Short mmCIF file of C-alpha atoms in Angstrom, two decimals:
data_model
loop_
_atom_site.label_atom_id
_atom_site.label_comp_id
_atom_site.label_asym_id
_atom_site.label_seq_id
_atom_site.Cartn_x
_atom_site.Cartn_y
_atom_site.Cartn_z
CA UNK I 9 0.00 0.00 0.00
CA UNK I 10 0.66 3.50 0.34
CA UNK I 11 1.31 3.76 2.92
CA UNK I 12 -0.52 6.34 5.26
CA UNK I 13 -1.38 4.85 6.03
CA UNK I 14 -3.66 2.54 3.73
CA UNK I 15 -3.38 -1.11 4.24
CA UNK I 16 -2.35 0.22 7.54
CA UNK I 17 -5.33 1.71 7.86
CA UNK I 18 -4.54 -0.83 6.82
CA UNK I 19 -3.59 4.52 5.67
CA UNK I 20 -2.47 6.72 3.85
CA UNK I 21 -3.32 2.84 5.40
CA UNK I 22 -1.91 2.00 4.02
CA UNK I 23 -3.06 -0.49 1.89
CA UNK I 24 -0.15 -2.21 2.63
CA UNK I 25 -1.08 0.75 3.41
CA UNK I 26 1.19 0.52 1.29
CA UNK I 27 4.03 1.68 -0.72
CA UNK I 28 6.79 3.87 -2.14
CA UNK I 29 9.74 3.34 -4.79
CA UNK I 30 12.53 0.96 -3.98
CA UNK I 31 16.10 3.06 -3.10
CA UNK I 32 19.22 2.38 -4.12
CA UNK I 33 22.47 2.20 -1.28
CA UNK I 34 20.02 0.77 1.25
CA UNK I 35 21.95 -0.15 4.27
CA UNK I 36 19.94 -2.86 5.91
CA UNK I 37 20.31 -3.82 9.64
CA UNK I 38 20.27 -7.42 10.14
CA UNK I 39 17.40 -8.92 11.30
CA UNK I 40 18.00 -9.72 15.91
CA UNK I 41 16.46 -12.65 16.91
CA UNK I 42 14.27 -12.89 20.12
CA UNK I 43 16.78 -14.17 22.12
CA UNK I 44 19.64 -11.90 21.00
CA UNK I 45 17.24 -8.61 21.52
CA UNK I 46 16.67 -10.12 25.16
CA UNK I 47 20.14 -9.93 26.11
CA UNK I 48 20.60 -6.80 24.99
CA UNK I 49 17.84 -5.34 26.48
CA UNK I 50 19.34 -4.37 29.53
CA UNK I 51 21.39 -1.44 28.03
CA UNK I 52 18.65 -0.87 25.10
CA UNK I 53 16.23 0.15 27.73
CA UNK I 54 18.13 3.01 29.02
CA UNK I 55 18.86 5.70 27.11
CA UNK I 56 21.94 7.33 25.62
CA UNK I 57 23.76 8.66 28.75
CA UNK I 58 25.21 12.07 27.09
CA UNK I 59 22.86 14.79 26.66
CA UNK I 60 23.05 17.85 25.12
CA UNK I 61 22.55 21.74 26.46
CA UNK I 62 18.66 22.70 26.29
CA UNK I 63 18.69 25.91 23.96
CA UNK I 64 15.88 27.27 21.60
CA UNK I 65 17.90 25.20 18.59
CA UNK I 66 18.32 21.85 20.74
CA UNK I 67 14.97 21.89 22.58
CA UNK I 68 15.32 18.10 23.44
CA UNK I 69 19.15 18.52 24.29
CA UNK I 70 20.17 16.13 21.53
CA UNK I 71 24.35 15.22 22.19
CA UNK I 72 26.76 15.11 19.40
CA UNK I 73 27.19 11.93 18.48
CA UNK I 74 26.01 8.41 19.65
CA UNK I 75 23.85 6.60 17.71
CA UNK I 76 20.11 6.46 16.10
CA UNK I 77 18.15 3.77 14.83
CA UNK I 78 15.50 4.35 12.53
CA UNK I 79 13.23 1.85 10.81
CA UNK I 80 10.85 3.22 7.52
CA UNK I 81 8.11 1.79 5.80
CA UNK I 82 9.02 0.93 2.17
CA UNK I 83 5.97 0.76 0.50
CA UNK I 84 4.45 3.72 -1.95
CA UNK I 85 6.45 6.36 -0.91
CA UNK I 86 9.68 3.89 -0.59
CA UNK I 87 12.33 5.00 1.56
CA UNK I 88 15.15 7.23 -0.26
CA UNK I 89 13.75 10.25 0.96
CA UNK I 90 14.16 9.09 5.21
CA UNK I 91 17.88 8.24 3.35
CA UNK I 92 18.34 12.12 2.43
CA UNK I 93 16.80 12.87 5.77
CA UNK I 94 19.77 11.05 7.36
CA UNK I 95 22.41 12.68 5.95
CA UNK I 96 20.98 16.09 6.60
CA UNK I 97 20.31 15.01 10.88
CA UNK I 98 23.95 13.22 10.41
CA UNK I 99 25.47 16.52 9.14
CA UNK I 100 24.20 18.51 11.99
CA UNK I 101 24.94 15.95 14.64
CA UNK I 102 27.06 13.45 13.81
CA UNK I 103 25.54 9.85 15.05
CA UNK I 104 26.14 6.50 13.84
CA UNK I 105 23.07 6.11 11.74
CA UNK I 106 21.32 2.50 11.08
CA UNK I 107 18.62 2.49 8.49
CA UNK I 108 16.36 0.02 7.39
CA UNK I 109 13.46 -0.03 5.13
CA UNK I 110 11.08 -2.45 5.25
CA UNK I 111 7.47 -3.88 4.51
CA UNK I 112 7.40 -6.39 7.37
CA UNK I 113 6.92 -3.73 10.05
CA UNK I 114 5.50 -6.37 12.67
CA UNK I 115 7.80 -9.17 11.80
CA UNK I 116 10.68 -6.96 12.18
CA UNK I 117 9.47 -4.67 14.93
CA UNK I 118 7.17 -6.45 17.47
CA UNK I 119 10.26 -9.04 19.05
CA UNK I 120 12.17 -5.83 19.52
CA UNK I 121 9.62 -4.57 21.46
CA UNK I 122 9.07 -7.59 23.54
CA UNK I 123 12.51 -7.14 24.30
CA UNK I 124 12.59 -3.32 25.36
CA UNK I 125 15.04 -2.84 22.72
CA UNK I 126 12.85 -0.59 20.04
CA UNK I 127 13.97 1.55 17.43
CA UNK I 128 14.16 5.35 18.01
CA UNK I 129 12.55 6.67 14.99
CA UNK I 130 9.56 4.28 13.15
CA UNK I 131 7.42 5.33 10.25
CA UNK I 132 4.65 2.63 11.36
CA UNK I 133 2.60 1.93 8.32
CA UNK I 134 1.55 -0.57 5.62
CA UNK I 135 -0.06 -3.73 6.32
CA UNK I 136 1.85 -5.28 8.63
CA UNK I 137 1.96 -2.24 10.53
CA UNK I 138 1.96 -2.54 14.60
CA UNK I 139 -1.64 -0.63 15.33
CA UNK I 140 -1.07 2.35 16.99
CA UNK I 141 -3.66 1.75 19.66
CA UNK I 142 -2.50 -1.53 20.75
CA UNK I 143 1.25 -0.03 20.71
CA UNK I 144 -0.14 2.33 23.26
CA UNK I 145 -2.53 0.60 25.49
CA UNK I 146 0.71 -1.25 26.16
CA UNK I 147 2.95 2.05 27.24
CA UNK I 148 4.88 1.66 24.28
CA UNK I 149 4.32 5.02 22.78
CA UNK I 150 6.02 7.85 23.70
CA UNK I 151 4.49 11.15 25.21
CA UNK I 152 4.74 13.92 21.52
CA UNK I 153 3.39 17.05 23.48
CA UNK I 154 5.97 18.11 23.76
CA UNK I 155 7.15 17.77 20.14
CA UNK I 156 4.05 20.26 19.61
CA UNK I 157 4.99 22.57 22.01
CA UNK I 158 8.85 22.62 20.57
CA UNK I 159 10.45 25.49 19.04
CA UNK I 160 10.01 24.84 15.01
CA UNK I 161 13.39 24.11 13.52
CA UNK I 162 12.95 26.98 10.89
CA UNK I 163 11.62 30.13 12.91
CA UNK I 164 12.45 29.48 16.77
CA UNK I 165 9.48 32.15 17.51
CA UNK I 166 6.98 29.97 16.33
CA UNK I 167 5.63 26.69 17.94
CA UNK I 168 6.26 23.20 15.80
CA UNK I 169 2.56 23.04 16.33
CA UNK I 170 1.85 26.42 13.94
CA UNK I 171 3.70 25.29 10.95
CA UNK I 172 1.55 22.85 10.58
CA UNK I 173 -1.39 22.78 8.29
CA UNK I 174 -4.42 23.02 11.26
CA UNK I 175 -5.73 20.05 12.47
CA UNK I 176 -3.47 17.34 11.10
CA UNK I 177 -1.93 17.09 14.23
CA UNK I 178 -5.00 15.85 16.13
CA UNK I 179 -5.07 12.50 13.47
CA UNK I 180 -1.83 11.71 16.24
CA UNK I 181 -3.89 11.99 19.41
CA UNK I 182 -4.64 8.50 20.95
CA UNK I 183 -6.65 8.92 24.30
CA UNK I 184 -6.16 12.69 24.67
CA UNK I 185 -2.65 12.96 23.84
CA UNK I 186 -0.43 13.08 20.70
CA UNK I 187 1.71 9.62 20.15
CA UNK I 188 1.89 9.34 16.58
CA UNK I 189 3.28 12.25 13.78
CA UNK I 190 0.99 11.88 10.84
CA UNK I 191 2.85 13.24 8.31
CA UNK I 192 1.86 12.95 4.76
CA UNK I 193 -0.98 15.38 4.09
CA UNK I 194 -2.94 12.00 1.94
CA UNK I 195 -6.10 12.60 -0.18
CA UNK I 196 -8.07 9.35 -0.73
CA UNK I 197 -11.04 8.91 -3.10
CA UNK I 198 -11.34 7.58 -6.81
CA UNK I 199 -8.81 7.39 -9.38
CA UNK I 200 -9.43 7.18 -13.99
CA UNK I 201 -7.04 7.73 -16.62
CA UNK I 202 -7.23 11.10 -18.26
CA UNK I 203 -6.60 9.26 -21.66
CA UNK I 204 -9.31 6.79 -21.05
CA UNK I 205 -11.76 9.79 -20.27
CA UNK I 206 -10.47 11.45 -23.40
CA UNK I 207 -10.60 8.38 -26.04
CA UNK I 208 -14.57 7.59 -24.92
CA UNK I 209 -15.32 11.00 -24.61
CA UNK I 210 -16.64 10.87 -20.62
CA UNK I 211 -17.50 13.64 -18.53
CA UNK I 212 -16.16 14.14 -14.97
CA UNK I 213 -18.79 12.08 -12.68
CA UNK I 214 -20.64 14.22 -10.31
CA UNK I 215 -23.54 11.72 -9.27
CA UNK I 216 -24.07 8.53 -8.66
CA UNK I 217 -25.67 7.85 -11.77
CA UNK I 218 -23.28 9.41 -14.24
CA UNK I 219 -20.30 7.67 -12.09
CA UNK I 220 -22.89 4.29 -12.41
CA UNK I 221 -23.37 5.69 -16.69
CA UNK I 222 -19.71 5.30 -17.05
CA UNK I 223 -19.07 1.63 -15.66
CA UNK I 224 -22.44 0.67 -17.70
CA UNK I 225 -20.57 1.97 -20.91
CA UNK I 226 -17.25 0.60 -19.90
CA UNK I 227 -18.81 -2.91 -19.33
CA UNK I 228 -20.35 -3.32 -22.90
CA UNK I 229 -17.14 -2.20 -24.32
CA UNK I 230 -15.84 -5.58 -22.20
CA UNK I 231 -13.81 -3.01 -19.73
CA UNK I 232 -14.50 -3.42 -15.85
CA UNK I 233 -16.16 -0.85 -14.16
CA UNK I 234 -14.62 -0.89 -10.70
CA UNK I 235 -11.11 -2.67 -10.07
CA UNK I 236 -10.70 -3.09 -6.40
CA UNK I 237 -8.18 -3.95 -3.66
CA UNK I 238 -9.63 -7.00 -2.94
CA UNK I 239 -7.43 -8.94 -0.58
CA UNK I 240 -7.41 -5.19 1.16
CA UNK I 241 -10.40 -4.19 1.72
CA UNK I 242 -9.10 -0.86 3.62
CA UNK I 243 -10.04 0.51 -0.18
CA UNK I 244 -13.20 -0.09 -1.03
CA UNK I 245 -13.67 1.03 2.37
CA UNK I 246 -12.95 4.21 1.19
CA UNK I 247 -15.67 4.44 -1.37
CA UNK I 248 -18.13 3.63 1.30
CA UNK I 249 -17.03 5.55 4.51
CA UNK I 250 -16.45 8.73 2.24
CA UNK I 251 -19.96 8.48 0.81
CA UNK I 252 -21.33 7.76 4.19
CA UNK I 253 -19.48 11.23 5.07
CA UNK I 254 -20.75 12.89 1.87
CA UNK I 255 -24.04 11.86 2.35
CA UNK I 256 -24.97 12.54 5.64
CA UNK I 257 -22.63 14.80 6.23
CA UNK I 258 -20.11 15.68 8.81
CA UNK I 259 -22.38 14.63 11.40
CA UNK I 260 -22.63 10.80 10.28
CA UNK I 261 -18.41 10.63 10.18
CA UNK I 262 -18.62 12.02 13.64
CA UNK I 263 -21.05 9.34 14.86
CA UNK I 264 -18.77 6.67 13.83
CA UNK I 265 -15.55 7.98 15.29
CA UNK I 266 -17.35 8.69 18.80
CA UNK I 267 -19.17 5.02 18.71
CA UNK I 268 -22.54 6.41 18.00
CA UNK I 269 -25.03 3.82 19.13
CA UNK I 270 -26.67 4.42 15.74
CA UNK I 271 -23.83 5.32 13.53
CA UNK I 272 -24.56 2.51 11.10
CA UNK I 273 -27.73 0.66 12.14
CA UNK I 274 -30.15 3.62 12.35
CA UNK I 275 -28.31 5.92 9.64
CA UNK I 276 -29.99 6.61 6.76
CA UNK I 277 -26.80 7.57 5.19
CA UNK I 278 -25.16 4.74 5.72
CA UNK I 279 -28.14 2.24 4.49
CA UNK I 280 -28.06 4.66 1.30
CA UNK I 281 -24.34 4.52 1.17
CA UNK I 282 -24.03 1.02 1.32
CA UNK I 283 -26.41 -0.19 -0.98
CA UNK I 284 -24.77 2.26 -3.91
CA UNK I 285 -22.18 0.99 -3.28
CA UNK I 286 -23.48 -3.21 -3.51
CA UNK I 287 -25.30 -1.58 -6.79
CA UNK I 288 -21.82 -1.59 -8.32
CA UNK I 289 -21.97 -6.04 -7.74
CA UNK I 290 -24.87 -6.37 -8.22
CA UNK I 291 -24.92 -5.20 -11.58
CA UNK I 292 -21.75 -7.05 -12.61
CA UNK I 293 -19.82 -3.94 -12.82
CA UNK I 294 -16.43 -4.96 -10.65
CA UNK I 295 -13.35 -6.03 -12.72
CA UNK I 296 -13.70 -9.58 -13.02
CA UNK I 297 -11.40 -11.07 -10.59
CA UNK I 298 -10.64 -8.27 -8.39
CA UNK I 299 -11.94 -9.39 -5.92
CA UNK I 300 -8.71 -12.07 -5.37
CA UNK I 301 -6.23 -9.69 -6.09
CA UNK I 302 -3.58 -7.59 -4.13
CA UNK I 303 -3.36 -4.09 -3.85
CA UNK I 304 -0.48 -4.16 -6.50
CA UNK I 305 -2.45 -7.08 -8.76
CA UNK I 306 -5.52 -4.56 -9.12
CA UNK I 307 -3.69 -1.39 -9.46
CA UNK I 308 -1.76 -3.27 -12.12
CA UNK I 309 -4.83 -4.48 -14.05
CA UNK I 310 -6.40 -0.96 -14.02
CA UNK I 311 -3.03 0.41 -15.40
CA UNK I 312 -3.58 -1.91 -18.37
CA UNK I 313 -6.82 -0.25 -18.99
CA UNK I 314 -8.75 -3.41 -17.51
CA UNK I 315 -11.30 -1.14 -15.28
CA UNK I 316 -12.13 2.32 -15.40
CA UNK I 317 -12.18 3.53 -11.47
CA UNK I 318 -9.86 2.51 -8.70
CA UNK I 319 -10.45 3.48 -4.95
CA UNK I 320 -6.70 5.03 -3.16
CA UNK I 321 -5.16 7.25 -1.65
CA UNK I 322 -2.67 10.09 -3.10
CA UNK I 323 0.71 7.66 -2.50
CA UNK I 324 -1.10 5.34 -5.67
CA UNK I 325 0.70 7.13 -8.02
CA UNK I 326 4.16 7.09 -6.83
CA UNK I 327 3.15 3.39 -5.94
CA UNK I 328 2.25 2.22 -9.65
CA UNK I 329 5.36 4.16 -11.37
CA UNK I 330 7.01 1.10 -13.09
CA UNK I 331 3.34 0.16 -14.19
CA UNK I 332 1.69 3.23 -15.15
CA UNK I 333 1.96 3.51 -19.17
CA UNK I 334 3.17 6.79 -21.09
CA UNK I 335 -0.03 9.11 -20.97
CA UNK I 336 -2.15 7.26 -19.01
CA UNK I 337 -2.62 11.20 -17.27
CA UNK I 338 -4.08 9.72 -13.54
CA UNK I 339 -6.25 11.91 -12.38
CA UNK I 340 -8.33 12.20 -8.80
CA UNK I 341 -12.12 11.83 -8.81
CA UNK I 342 -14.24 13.27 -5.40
CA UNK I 343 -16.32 10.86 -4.58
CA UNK I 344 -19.89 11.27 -6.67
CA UNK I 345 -22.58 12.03 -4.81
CA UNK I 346 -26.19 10.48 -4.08
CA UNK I 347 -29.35 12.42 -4.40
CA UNK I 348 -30.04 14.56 -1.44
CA UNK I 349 -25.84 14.23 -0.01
CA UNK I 350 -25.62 16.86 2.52
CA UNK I 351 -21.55 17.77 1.13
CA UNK I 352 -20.84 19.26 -2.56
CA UNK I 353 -19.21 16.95 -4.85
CA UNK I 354 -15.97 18.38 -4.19
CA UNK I 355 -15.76 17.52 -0.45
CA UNK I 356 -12.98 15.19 -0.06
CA UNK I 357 -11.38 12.84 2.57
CA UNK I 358 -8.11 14.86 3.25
CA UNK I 359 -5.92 15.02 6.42
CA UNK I 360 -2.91 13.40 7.94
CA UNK I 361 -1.47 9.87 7.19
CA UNK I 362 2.17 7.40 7.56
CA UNK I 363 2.42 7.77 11.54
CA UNK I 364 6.15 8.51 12.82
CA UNK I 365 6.05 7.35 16.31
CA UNK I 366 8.95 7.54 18.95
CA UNK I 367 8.75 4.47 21.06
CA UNK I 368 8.69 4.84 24.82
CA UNK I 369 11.88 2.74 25.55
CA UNK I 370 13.75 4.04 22.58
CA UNK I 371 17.56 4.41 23.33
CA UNK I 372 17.76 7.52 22.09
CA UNK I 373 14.15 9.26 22.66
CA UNK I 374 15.77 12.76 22.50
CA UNK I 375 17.30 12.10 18.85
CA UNK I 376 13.94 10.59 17.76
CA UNK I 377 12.10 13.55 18.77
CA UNK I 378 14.36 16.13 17.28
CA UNK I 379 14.56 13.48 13.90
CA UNK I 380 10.53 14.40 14.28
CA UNK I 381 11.13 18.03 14.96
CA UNK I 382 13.21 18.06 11.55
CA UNK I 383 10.88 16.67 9.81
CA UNK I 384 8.38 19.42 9.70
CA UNK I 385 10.91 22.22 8.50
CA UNK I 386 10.46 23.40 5.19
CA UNK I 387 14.44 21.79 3.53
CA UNK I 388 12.97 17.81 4.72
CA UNK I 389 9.33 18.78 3.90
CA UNK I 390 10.69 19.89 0.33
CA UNK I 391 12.71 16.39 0.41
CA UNK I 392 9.82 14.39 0.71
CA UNK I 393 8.06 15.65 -1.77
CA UNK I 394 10.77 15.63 -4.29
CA UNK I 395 11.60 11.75 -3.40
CA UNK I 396 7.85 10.49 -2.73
CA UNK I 397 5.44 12.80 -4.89
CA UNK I 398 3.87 13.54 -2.12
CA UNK I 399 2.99 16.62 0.43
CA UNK I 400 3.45 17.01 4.14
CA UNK I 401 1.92 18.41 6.70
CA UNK I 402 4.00 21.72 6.98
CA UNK I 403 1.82 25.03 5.88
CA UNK I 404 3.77 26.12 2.41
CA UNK I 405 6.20 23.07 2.84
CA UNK I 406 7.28 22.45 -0.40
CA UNK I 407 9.54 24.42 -2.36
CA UNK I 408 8.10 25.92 -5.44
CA UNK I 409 10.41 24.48 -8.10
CA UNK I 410 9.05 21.10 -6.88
CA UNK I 411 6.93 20.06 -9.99
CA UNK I 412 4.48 17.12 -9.20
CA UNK I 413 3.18 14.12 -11.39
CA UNK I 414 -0.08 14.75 -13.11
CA UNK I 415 -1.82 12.22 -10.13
CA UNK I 416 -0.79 14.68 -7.50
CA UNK I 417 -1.22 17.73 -9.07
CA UNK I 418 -4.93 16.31 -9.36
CA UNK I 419 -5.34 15.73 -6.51
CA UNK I 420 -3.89 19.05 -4.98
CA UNK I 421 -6.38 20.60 -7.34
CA UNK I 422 -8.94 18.76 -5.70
CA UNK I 423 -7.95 19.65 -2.07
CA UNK I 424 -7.73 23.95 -3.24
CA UNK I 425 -11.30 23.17 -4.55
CA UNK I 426 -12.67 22.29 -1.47
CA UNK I 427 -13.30 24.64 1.03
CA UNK I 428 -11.44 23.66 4.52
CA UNK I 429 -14.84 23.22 6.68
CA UNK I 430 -15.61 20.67 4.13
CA UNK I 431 -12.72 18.39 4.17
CA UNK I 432 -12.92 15.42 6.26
CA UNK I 433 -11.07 12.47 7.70
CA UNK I 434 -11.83 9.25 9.70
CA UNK I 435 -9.77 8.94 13.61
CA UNK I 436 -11.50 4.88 14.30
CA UNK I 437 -8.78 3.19 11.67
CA UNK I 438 -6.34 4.58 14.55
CA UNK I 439 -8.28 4.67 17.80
CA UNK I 440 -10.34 1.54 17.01
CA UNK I 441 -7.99 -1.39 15.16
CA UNK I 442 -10.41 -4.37 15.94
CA UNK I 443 -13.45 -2.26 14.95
CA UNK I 444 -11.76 -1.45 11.40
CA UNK I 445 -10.75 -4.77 11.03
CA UNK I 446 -14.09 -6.09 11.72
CA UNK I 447 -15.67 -3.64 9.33
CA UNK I 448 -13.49 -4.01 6.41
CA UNK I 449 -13.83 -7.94 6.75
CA UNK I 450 -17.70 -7.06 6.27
CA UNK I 451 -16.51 -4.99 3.41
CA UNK I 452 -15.12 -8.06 1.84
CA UNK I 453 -18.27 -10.50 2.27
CA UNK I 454 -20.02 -7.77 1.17
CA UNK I 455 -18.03 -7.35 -2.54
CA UNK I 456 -17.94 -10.89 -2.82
CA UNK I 457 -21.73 -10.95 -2.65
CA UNK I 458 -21.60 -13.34 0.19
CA UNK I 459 -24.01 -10.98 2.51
CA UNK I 460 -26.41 -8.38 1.87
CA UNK I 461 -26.05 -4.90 2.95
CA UNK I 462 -28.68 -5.00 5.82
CA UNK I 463 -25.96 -7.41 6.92
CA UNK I 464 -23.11 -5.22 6.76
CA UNK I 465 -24.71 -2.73 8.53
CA UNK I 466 -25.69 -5.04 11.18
CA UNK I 467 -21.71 -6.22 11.54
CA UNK I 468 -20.44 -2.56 11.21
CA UNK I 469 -22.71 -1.76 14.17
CA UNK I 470 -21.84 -4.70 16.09
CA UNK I 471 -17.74 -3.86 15.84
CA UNK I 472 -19.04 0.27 17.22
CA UNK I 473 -21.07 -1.14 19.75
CA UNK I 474 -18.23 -3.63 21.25
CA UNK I 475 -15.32 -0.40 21.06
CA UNK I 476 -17.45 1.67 22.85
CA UNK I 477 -17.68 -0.98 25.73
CA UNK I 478 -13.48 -0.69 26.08
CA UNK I 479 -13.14 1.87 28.97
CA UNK I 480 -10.30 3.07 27.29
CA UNK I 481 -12.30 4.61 24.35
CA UNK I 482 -14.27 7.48 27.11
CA UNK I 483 -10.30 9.22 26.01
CA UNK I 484 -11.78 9.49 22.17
CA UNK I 485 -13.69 12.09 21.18
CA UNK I 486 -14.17 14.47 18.30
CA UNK I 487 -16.45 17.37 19.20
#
């Protein structure tokens, strides 16, 4: 996936959740077994014994020196740009550096910490990504307030907080307080190629039925109407929680992130929502097949001009270089809307995704943070986006002789045609893992045609009504 977060989320995500472009010069670390991270878990527990003078520059009184450990997730947005960002926090302070990128976040991540021996800098995301809410039911999470409140490394005067773009931060807040740095500034929805549009002569969708018109066509003309992520079903997800959003507005999201005790059986916008979307199967309009493949396998197949619309996020571009033929011209679609949808069509799902977290028993917690505190300025902001295609978080963070592929620039057109107060994004993929796991399983059944939608609803409902039982979710709330 992309990453964000997709599978993560499987999120954006990831996806698994997803993605990035492979990097050349990768230095990997090799792989400690159980044992081996036991024993040396007595003196990766503590941290680095040096530290640095507190000033306005070193608010977290990195040392010269020592060492840091960071571990990225090499899926859509691969991993060369955390490679740049390494020499840039070597130059300035000189640690031993160990980098490794990786897909199998769990696999590679969850003995270490078991054995109090984490990393001290993780971008957490993909598939096999360690949920965030499990990570920090357990402790294992450490305390980012006061990353917030830190001097920004750019302008001193100002708060690390106010350079970024307002409210992405609270997408890292797990029972009232900030563990996670979201970082990529993701826009998910539907995806066509440009060419495709332009050889059958299609209008943009705006409703339902012109977006239904389209697959129709596309199906006599023996092309699929809807490719999907089907082993992943954080995607079609997508379609249906951002029409649930578009259709009964801000409101309905809400009830589902605060465990409404009708936020799916009860909700008129999620019946209406959910049977659009079964519409699409039951009117043989899916890809044929896509329901068996991989995130890759589908993205792939669409490529090849095998379906017309793909659900993603913003990191599917940069995901499906090596696939994506010479004009294909990807372009972002809002999601179209169904009669009487309290948003405009050009609402979107857009916010923060690809949580950086700082683990609790990291070695050296002050270099992670101030690794964290880099990231925001404007010179690594301007590095991501030049390595991953992607934007950040940070207000005006990109330099301006960054040029974007077509996807992107799509989809940042999409996100400066929506007014703020109608952009939204989902919290439950991070407060609630089981609950999104539940619900995207239903998701599944659901595509393969193996239950109806008054099922769905009924499971969706079930996996809100057992979160809200956890004492720990009273900490959760979105006003």
């Amino acid at each position: 996936m992309g990453s964000t977060s997709a599978h993560n989320n499987e999120g954006l995500g990831r996806r698994d959740l997803i993605k990035r472009s492979a990097a050349l010069g990768l230095i990997a670390v090799p792989t400690m077994s159980f044992l081996s991270a036991c024993a040396s878990s007595s003196s990766g527990k503590d941290e680095e014994k040096s530290k640095g003078k507190v000033t306005k520059d070193n608010p977290f009184g990195v040392a010269k020196g020592g060492t840091l450990d960071v571990v990225i997730f090499k899926g859509g947005f691969g991993d060369q740009y955390a490679i740049e960002w390494e020499k840039l926090y070597k130059a300035k302070w000189g640690p031993q550096i160990s980098h490794l990128g990786t897909q199998e976040i769990t696999g590679k991540l969850q003995p270490r910490f078991n054995a109090g021996n984490p990393p001290d800098v993780i971008d957490n995301s993909g598939a096999q990504q360690i949920k965030l809410d499990v990570l920090h039911k357990n402790g294992q999470l450490a305390d980012l307030t006061e990353l917030l409140e830190a001097p920004s490394y750019d302008d001193p005067n100002k708060k690390v907080k106010d350079v970024l773009i307002p409210g992405t931060a609270d997408k890292g807040f797990i029972g009232g307080k900030m563990h996670a740095l979201q970082y990529v500034y993701t826009v998910w929805g539907v995806w066509y190629s440009g060419k495709l549009f332009k050889d059958k002569g299609w209008e943009v969708p705006k409703t339902w039925d012109a977006f239904l018109t389209i697959m129709k066509e596309a199906k006599a003309d023996g092309i699929g109407g809807l490719a999907h992520q089907g082993k992943h079903p954080y995607y079609v997800n997508v379609m249906i929680m951002d029409l649930i959003a578009k259709t009964g507005g801000l409101d309905a999201m809400k009830a589902i992130d605060n465990l409404d005790p009708k936020a799916f059986v009860g909700s008129d916008a999620a019946k209406q929502s959910i049977e659009a979307i079964y519409e699409i199967v039951e009117k043989g309009l899916l890809m044929p097949g896509t329901n068996a493949l991989d995130h890759i396998e589908s993205q792939t197949a669409w490529n090849k001009g095998k379906a017309v619309f793909i659900p993603s996020g913003s990191w599917l571009e940069n995901e499906q270089l090596k696939q994506t033929p010479e004009g294909f011209d990807m372009k972002f679609l809002p999601m179209p809307l169904l009669p009487g949808s309290k948003l405009p069509f050009e609402a979107i799902r857009a916010g923060a995704g690809e949580p950086f977290v700082v683990p609790e028993k990291a070695k050296n917690k002050t270099g992670g943070l101030e690794f964290l505190r880099m990231m925001v300025s404007k010179e690594w902001s301007t590095k991501f986006a030049q390595e991953a295609n992607s934007l950040t978080i940070v207000q005006d963070g990109v330099d301006k002789s960054v040029t974007l592929r077509p996807g992107t620039t799509s989809a940042v057109a999409a996100v400066d045609a929506c007014p703020v107060e109608q952009r939204f994004d989902y919290f439950y993929t991070t407060w609630y893992s089981e609950m999104d796991e539940t619900i995207r399983t239903a998701s599944a059944e659901l595509m393969a045609k193996r239950i109806p939608p008054n099922e769905w609803l009924k499971r969706a409902q079930a996996a809100v009504d057992k979160a809200a039982k956890d004492p720990a979710s009273k900490n959760n709330k979105r006003p």
